[in-house]
Coordinates of C-alpha atoms and ligand atoms in Angstrom, one line a residue:
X73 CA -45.7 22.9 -34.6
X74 CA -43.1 20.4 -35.2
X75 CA -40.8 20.1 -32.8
X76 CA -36.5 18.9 -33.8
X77 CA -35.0 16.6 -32.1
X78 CA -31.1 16.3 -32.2
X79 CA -29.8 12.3 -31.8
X80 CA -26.5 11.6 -30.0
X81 CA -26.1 8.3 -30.7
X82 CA -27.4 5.5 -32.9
X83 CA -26.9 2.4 -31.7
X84 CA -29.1 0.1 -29.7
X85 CA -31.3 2.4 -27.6
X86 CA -30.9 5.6 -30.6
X87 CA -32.2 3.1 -33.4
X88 CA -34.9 1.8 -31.0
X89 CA -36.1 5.8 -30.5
X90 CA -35.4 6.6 -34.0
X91 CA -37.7 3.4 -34.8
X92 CA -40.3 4.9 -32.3
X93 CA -40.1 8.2 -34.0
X94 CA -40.8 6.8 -37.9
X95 CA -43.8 4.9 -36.8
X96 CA -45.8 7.5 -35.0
X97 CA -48.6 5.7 -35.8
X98 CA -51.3 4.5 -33.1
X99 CA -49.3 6.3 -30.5
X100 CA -49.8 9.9 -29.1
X101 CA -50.3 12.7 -31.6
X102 CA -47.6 14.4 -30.2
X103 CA -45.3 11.3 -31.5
X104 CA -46.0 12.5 -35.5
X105 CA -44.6 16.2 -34.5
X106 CA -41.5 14.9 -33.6
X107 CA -39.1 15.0 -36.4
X108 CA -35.4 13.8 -36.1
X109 CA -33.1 16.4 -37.5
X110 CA -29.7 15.5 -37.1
X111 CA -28.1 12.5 -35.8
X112 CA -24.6 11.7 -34.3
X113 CA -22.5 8.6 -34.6
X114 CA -19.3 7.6 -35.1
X115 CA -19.1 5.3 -38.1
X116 CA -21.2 6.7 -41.1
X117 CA -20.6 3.7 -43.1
X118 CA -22.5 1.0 -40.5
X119 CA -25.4 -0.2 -41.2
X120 CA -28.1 1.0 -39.5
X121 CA -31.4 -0.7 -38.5
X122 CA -33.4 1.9 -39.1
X123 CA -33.9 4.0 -42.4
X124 CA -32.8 7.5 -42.6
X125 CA -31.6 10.0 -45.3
X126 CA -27.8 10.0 -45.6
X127 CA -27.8 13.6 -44.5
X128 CA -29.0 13.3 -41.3
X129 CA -25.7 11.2 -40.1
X130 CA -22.7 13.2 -38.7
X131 CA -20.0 12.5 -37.0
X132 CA -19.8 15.7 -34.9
X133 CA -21.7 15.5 -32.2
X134 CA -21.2 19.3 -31.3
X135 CA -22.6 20.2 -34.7
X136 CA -25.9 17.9 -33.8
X137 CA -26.6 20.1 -30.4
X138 CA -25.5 23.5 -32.2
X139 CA -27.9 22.7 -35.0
X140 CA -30.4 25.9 -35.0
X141 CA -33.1 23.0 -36.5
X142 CA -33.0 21.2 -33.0
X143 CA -34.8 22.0 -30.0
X144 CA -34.4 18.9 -28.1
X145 CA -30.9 16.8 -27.8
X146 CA -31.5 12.9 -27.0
X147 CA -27.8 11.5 -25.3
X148 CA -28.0 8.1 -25.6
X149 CA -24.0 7.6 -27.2
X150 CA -23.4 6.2 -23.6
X151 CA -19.5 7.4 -21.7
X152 CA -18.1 10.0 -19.6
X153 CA -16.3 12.3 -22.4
X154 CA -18.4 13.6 -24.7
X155 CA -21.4 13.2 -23.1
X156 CA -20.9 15.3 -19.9
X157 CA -19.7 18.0 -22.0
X158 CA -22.4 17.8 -25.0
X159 CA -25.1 17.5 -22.1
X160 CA -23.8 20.7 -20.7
X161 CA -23.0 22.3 -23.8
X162 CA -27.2 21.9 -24.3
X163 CA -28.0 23.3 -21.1
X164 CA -25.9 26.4 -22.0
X165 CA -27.9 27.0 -25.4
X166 CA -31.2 26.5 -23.1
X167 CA -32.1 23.0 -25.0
X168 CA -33.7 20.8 -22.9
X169 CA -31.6 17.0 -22.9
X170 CA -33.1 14.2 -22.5
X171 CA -30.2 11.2 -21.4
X172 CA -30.2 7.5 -21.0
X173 CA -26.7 7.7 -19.5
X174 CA -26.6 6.9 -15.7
X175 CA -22.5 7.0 -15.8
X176 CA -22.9 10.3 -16.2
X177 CA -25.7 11.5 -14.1
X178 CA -24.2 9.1 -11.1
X179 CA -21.1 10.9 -11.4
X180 CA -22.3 14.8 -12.7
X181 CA -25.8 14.6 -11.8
X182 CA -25.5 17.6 -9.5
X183 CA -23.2 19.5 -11.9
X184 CA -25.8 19.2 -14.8
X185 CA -28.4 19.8 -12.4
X186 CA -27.0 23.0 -11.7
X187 CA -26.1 24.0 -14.8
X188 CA -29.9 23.3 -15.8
X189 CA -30.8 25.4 -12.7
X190 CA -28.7 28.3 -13.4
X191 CA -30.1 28.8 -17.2
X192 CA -31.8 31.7 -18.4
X193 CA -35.2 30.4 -18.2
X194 CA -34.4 26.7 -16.3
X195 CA -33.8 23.6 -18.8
X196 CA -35.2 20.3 -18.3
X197 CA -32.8 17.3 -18.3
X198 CA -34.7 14.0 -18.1
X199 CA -33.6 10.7 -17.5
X200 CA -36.4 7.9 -17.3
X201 CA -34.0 5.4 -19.5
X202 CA -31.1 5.9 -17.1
X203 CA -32.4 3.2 -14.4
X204 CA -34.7 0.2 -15.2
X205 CA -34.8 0.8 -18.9
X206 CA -38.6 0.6 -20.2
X207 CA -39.7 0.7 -16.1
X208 CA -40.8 4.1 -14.9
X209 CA -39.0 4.7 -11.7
X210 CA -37.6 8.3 -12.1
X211 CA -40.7 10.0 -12.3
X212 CA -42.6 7.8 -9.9
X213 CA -39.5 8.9 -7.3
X214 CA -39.7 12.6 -8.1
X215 CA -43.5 13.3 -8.1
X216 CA -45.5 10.1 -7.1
X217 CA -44.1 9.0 -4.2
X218 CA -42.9 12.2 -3.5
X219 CA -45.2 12.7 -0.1
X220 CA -43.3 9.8 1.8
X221 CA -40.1 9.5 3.6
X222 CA -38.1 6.7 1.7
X223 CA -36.9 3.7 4.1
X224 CA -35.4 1.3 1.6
X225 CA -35.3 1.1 -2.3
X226 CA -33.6 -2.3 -3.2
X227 CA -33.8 -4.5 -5.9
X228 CA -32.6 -6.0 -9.4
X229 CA -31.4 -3.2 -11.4
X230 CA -28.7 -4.3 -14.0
X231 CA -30.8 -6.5 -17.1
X232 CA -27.5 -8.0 -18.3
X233 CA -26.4 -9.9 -14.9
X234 CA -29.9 -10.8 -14.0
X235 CA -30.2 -12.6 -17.5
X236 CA -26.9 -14.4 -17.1
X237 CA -27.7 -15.8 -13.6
X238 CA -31.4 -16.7 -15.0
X239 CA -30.0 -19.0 -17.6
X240 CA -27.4 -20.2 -15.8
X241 CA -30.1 -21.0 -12.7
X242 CA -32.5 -22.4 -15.1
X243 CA -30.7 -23.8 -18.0
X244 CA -26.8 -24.7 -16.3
X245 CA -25.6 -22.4 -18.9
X246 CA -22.3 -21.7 -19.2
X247 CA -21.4 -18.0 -18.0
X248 CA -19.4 -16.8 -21.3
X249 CA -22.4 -18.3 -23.8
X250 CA -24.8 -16.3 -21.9
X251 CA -22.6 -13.2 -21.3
X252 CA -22.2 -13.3 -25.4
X253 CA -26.1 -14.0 -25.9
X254 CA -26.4 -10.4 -23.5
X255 CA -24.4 -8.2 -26.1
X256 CA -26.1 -9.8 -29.1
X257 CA -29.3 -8.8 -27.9
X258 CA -27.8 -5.4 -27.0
X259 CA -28.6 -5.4 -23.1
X260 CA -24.9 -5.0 -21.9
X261 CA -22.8 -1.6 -22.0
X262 CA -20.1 -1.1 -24.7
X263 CA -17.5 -2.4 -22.4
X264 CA -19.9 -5.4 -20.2
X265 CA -17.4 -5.1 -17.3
X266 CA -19.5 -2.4 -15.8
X267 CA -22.8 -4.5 -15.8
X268 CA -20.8 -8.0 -14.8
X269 CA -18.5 -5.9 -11.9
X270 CA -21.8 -4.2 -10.6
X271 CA -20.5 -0.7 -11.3
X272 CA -23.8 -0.1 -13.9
X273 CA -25.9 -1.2 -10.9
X274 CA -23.9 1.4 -8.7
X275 CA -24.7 4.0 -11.3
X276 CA -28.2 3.5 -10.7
X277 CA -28.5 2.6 -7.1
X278 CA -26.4 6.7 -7.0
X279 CA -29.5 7.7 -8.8
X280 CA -31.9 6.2 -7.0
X281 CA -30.4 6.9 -3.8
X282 CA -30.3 10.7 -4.6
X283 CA -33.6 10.8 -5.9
X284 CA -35.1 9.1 -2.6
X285 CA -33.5 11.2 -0.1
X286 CA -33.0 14.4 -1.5
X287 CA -29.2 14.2 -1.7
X288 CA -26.1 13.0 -3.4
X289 CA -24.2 9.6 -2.2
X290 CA -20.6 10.0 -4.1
X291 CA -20.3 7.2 -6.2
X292 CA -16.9 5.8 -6.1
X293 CA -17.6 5.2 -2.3
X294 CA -20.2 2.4 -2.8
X295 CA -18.8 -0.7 -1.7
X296 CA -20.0 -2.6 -5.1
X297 CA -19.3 -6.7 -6.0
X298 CA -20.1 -8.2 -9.1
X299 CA -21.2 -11.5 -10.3
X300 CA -17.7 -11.9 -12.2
X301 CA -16.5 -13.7 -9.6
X302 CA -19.7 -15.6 -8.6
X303 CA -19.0 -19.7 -8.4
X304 CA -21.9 -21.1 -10.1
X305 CA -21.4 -24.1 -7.1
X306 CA -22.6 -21.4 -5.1
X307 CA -25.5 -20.7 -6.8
X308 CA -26.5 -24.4 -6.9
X309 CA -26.0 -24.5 -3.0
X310 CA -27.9 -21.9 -2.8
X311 CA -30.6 -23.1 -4.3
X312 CA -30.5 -26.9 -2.4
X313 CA -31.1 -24.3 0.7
X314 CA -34.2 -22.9 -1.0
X315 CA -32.4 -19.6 -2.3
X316 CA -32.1 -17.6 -5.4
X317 CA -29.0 -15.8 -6.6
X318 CA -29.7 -12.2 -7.9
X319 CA -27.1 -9.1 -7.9
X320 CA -29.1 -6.9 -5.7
X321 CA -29.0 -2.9 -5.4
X322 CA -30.0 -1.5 -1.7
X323 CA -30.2 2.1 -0.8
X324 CA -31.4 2.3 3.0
X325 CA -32.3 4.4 5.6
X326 CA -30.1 4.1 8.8
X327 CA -31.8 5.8 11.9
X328 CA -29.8 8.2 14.3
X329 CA -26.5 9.6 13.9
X330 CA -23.3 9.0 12.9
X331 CA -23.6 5.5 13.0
X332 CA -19.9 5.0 12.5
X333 CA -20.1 7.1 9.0
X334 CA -16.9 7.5 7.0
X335 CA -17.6 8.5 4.0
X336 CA -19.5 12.3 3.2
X337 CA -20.9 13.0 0.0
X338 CA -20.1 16.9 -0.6
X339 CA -19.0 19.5 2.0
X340 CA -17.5 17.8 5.5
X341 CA -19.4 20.0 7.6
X342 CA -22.0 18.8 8.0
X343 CA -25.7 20.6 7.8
X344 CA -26.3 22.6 11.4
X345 CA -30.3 22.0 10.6
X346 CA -29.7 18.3 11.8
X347 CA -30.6 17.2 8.1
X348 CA -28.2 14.7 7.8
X349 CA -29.6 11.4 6.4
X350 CA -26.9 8.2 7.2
X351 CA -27.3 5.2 3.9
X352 CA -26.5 1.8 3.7
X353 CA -26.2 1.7 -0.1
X354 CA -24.5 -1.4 -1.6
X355 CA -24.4 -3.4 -4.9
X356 CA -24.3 -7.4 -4.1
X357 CA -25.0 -10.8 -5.2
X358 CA -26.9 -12.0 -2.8
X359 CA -29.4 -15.0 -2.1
X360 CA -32.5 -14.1 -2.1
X361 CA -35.3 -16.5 -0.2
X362 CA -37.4 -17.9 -3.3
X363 CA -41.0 -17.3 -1.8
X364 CA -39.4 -13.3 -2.2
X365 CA -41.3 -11.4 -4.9
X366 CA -37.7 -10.1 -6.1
X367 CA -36.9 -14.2 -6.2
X368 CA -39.2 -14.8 -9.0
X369 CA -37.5 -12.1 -11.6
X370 CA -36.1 -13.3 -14.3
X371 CA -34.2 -12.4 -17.5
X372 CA -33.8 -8.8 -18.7
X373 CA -36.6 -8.1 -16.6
X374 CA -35.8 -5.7 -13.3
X375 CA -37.8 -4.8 -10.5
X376 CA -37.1 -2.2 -7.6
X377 CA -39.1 -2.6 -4.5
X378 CA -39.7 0.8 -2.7
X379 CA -40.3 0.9 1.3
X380 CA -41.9 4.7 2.4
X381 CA -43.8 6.1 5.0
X382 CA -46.7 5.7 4.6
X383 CA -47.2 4.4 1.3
X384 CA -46.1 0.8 2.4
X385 CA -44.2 -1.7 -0.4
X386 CA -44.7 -0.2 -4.2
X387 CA -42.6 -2.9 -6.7
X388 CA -41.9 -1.5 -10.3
X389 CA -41.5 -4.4 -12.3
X390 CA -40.7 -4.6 -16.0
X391 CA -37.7 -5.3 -19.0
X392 CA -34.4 -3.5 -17.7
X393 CA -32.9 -3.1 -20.9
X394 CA -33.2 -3.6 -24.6
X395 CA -34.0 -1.1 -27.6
X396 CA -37.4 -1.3 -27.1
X397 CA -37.8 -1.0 -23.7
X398 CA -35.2 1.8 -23.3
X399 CA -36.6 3.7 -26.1
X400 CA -40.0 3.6 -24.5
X401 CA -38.6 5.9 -21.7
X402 CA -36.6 8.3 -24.2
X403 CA -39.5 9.0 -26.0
X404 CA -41.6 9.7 -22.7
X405 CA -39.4 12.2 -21.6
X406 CA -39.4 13.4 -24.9
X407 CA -43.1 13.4 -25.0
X408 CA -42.9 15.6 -21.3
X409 CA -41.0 18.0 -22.7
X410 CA -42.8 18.5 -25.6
X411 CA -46.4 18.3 -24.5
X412 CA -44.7 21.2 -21.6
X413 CA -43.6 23.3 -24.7
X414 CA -46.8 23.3 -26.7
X415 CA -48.3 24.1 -23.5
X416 CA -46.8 26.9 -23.3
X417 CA -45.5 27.6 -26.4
X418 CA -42.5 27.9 -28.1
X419 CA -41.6 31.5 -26.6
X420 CA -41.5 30.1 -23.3
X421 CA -38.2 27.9 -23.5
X422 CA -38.2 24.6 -21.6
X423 CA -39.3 25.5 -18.2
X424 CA -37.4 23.7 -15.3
X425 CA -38.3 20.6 -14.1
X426 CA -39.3 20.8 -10.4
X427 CA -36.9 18.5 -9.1
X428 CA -34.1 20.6 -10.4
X429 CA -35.4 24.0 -9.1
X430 CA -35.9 22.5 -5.7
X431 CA -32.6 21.0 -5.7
X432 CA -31.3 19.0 -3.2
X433 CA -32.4 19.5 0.1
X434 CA -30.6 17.4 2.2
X435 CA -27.2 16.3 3.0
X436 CA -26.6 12.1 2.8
X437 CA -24.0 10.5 3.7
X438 CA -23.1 6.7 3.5
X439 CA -22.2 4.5 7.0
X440 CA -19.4 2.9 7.2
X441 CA -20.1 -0.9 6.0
X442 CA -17.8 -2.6 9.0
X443 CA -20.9 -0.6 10.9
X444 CA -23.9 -2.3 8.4
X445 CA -25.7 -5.6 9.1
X446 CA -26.5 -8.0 7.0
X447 CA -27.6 -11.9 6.7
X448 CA -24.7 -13.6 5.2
X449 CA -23.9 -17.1 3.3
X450 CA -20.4 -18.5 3.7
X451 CA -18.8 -21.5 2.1
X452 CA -15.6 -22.6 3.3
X453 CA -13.5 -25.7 2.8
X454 CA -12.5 -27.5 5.8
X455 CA -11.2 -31.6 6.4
X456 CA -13.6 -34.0 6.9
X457 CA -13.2 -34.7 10.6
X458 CA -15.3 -35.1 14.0
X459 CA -15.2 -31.9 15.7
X460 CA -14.7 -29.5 12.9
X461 CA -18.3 -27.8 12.8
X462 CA -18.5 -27.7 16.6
X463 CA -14.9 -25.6 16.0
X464 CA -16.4 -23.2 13.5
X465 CA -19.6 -22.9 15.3
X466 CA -17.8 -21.4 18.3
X467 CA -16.0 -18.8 16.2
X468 CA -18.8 -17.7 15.4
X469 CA -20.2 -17.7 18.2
X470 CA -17.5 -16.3 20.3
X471 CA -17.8 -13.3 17.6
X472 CA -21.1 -12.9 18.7
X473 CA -22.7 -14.3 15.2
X474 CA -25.9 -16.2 15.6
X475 CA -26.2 -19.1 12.6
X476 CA -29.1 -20.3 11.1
X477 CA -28.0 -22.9 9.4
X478 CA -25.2 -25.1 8.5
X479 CA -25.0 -27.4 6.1
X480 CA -21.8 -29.7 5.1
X481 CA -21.7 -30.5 1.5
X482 CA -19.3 -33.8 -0.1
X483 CA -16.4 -32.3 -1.4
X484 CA -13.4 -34.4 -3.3
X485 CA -11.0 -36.5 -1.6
X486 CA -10.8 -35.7 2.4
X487 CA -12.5 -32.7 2.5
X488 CA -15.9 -31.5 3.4
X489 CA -18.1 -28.4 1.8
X490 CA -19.1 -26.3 5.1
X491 CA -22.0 -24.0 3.9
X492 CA -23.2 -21.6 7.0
X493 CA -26.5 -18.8 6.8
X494 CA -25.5 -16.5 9.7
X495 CA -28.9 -14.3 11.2
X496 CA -28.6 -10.6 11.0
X497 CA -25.4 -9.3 12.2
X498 CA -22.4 -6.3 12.2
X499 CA -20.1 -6.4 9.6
X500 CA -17.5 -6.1 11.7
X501 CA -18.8 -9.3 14.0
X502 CA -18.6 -11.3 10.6
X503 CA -15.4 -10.3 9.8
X504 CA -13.7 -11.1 13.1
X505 CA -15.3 -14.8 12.8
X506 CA -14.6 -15.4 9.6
X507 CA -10.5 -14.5 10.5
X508 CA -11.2 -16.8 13.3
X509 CA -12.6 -19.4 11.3
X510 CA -9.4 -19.2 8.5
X511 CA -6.9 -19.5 11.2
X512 CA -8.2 -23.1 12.4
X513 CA -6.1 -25.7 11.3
X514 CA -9.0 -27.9 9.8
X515 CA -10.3 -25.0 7.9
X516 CA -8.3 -25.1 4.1
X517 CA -10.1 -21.9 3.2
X518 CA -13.3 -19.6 3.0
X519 CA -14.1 -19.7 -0.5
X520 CA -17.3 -17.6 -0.8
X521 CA -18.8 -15.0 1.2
X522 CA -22.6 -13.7 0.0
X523 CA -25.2 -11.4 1.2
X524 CA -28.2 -13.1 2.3
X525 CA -31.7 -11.5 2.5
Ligands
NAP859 P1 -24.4 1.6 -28.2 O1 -25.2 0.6 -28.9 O2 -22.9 1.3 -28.0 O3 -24.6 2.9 -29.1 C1 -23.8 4.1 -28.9 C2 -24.0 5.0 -30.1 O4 -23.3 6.2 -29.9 C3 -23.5 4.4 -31.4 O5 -24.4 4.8 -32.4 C4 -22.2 5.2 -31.6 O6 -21.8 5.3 -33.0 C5 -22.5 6.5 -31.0 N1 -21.3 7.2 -30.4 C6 -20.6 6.8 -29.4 N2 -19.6 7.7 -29.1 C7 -19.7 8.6 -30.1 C8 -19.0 9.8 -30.4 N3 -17.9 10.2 -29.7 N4 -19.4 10.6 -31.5 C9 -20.5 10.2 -32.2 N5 -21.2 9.1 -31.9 C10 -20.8 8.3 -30.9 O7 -25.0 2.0 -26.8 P2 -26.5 1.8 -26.3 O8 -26.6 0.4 -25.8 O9 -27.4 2.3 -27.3 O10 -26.5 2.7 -25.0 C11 -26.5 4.1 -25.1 C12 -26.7 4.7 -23.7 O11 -27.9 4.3 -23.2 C13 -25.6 4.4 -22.7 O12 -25.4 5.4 -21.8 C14 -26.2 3.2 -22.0 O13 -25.7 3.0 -20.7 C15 -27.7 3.7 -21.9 N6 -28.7 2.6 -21.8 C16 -28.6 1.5 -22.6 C17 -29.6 0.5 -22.4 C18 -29.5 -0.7 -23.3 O14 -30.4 -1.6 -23.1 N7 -28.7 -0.8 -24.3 C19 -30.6 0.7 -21.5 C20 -30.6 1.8 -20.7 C21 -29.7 2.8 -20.9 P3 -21.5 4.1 -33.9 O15 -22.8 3.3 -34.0 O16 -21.1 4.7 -35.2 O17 -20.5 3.3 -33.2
HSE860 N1 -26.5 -2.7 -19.5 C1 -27.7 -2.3 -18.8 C2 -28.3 -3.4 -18.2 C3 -28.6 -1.6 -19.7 O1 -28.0 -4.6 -18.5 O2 -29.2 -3.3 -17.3 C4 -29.8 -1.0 -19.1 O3 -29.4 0.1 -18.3

């Protein structure tokens, strides 16, 4: 029985599941009993990559979910508004949704998993695409991995950025070029700020974070930095001291309680069943050692390393974005939900997924960063005079900072390049040096600050 499927959206991930779609063959049966039967944009006069009839195209996305043809809507138009309400207006007619959208679930995830909770018969709402692109790492969280307890996800989750500082590492390449040669290839977001500023990797990393622990982080309280501002001087230093430059995504598990939290996700009071789970979750470039498996990933390509007891290290590694890729994941979920239907046929609805009818079980909230510890790289500008790294050793050290390394690079004219790799250390112990260490009067400035691994 052939099974509709409703498009919102065709650009580069809807004409890379669209292309999917008109070549079923070679792939799963299932594939050929898939047929697309309307399709929102917002321009019916572009051309289109892939082929369809004329009369597939509208421009009103509502009438694509109403459609009594479809059974199953595919969100990949990207955005806040429409897409929250055209996901929820799916759920309420009892079609499963399958989404590519991780600004949405990071921000309504447990709205729309509520809403697919509280329908008639439960309605799936799948989201492979929405982190790592063509990598599964959704459905590896929800039901592979599912018997551990999570200690650390981290890793390279934004395609765009990890491209740009690949070519720029490799090739010198100049960070506009590259940036440019991203949308071309259609791995950055309509507006690119949110993959350059980190905010698409904070999408995920919400995502991730949720699915690890069993609750939600709120996602405008994830201390998040870009590459934007990254000085590609910095990334050469970095790599004279044996060090990559990645933008790196970390979800981790703080032990005990409290830990200086200030920041709840949900209700303030807090669960009485001691349930609590305190995160470190972050989005940072940050120098990574280069004998690190996360050191040698390059490109588009992403990879998430997952820490649980007692599975050990699992590292999902593949492209992060791209039509392909993406379109790979749509069509898997697509594939679960139809397989699920055909299993038990068309009467029986969409079922609910599991991870939505258990919900989520535990409250998380996020430490305080001043109350986090990190390895960090600073470079500071100071004059190029006897005494001066014994000065800014001691703030550090009267900080209570231990330093690994420091290094003083030729600068122009009279002053010196002062690059310093701290050991492990409180946030707030970093801070107080670094205030120490721009209050010296050799000290012109500290230019860069970086997480280290
Ligand atoms: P895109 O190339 O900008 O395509 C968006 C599509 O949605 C276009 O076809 C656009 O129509 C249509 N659209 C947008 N707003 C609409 C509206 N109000 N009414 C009707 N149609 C509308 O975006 P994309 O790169 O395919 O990304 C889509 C989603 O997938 C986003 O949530 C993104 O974050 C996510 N995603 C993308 C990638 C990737 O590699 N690109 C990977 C993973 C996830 P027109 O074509 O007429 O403008
Ligand atoms: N803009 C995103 C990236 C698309 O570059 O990773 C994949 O989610």
């Amino acid at each position: 029985m052939t099974i509709g499927i409703g498009l919102l959206g065709l650009g580069t991930v809807g004409a890379g599941v669209a292309g999917i779609l008109g070549t079923p063959e070679g792939r799963h049966p299932l594939v050929a009993e898939l047929e697309l039967r309307r399709v929102a944009v917002r321009d019916l006069q572009r051309p289109r990559p892939v082929p369809l009839a004329a009369d597939l195209l509208t421009t009103d996305p509502q009438a694509v979910v109403d459609d009594p043809s479809v059974d199953i809507v595919v969100e990949v138009m990207g955005g806040l508004e429409p897409a929250r309400s055209l996901i929820l207006r799916a759920i309420a007619a009892g079609k499963p949704v399958v989404t590519a959208n991780k600004a949405v679930i990071a921000r309504y995830g447990e709205e729309i998993a509520a809403a697919a909770a509280a329908a008639a018969q439960g309605v799936y709402v799948l989201l492979e695409a929405a982190v790592g692109g063509g990598i599964p790492i959704i459905e590896p969280l929800k039901q592979s991995l599912g018997a551990n307890r999570i200690e650390r996800v981290s890793g390279i989750i934004n395609g765009t950025t990890n491209y740009i500082l690949s070519r720029m590492a490799a090739e010198g390449a100049d960070y506009g070029a590259v940036l440019a040669d991203a949308q071309r290839l259609g791995y950055a977001e309509a507006d690119p700020a949110a993959d350059v500023q980190g905010g698409d990797a904070a999408d995920k990393i919400t995502i991730l974070t949720a699915l690890a622990y069993g609750g939600a982080v709120p996602r405008a309280a994830i201390p998040t930095e870009g590459i934007d501002r990254l000085d590609s001087r910095d990334v050469a230093y970095a790599d004279k001291l044996g060090f990559v430059v990645k933008l790196l995504a970390v979800s981790q598990r703080i032990a005990g309680e409290g830990s200086g939290a200030s920041t709840s996700a949900g209700s303030d009071s807090e669960r009485s069943d001691g349930s609590t789970q305190w995160l470190d979750v972050h989005v940072h470039p940050t120098l990574v050692p280069r004998s690190h498996p996360l050191a040698g990933v390059n490109g588009v390509n992403n990879a998430i390393l997952v820490e649980g007891d007692p599975v050990g290290q699992v590292m999902f590694y593949g492209p992060g974005a791209g039509a392909g890729p993406t379109a790979s994941a749509v069509v898997a979920d697509i594939l679960n939900i139809a397989g699920i239907r055909q299993a038990c046929g068309q009467a029986q609805g969409a079922g609910l997924d599991p991870l939505l009818a258990a919900g989520s079980w535990r409250q998380c909230r996020l430490v305080d960063s001043q109350h986090t510890s990190h390895r960090n790289y600073v470079r500071l500008r100071a004059s190029d005079q006897p005494g001066v790294i014994g000065r800014i050793g001691s703030c550090f050290g009267d900080a209570g900072v231990s330093i690994q390394s420091i290094v003083q690079f030729e600068a122009a004219g009279e002053a010196a390049e002062i690059v310093v790799i701290t050991h492990e250390v409180l946030e707030a112990r970093f801070r107080q040096a670094l205030e120490a260490i721009d209050a010296l009067p050799e000290v012109q400035g500290v230019e860069a600050c970086l997480r280290t691994l």
